[in-house]
Amino acid sequence: MSNQELDQLRNSVDEMNLKLLELISERAKLVQEIGRVKEKQGSYRYDPVRERGMLNLIKENNEGPFENSTVEHIFKEIFKAGLELQEDDHRKALLVSRKKKQEDTIVNINGDTIGDGKPHFIFGPCAVESYEQVAEVAKAVKGKGLKLLRGGAFKPRTSPYDFQGLGLEGLKILKKVADEYDLAVVSEIVNPADIEPALDYLDVIQIGARNMQNFELLKAAGAVKKPVLLKRGLSATLEEFMNAAEYIISQGNENIILCERGIRTYEKATRNTLDISAVPILKQETHLPVFVDVTHSTGRRDILLPAAKAALAIGADGVMAEVHPDPAVALSDSAQQMDIDQFDHFYKELLNSLPVHV
Ligand code: PEP
Ligand code: MN
């Protein structure tokens, strides 16, 4: 074979490659179109029966020289690439994503417009223990002109022998105190069945780290119109976190505040590792407000203030921290809650550190 002949054959192969490229690109566009139709119908993208049918048709028409197994392998790669394209489209289409909605979502609670560009704060005890305990913290919160009060009534505890919270009774205490001080209540719900009875007593449904992927709870919280404070799971990636929020928003409830609360790493100096970079990433990727819980992320009273400053400096919409009149005797998280004096100092210093006073 002359060099000229070889060149000709190579040119033909090059042309063929380009034709194949054109064909698989056209095929990809058709697959994307199918993906959009399926999304409208709400049906699954991956359809194994259809894939088997396509492969069978291809093999029936295979006249060689490739073995059927080789042809199957090549086409399965093409199918896979098409499916990945559909998934890319799908990711872009997440309702929590900025690609879907450009402007910031503002969650209005008791006149506090979270996500408006100014810092907001949620303070209160880890757990509701008594009327007097909650009232003392509420007084300090109100004294600062703040509007939100947290407190755990249903406590998800690592050990079943630890204090589990006062349940609905705890919510009633919170509500009574909150009404007296004109505050809104943020409290965790752990069981979908408790949402309905809790609606009269709380203003924000908190979904805790341990329940971030409790999909039935997420769906139930999405089905009611109350704002939801969704905490990042102990070992959740940001993608998983955003998908958890997607469960809520997909039910029609857009009033979601994401809360970074530290993730589990090998570091033992803090209770969890505050993933501070999660804040700007979540702000970029989603249109939802982002809070940082400095209490559970650090687990250390001595670094609550710098952690809170860092949170606001990096763009968080607000900070959450726990306050107890007498942390030494608290029924949960006694090592990291602030007492009232520490709270006063923390809040004053935090405000002073801001470029523009609020
Ligand atoms: C809480 O905020 O009361 C709490 C239990 O936090 P987390 O779910 O982040 O552990
Ligand atoms: Mn706590």
Short mmCIF file of C-alpha atoms and ligand atoms in Angstrom, two decimals, residues 125-127 150 155 271 295-296 322 332-333 336-337, ligand 2:
data_model
loop_
_atom_site.label_atom_id
_atom_site.label_comp_id
_atom_site.label_asym_id
_atom_site.label_seq_id
_atom_site.Cartn_x
_atom_site.Cartn_y
_atom_site.Cartn_z
CA PRO A 125 -31.53 27.61 75.52
CA CYS A 126 -30.53 24.25 74.12
CA ALA A 127 -33.58 22.68 75.74
CA ARG A 150 -35.03 29.19 70.21
CA LYS A 155 -34.52 16.78 71.78
CA ARG A 271 -17.09 19.36 68.95
CA THR A 295 -22.69 26.56 69.61
CA HIS A 296 -22.95 23.10 68.06
CA GLU A 322 -27.41 28.84 72.87
CA SER A 332 -28.15 19.38 77.82
CA ASP A 333 -25.09 21.03 76.28
CA GLN A 336 -21.12 25.35 75.61
CA GLN A 337 -24.16 27.46 76.43
MN MN B 2 -27.72 22.16 72.10
#
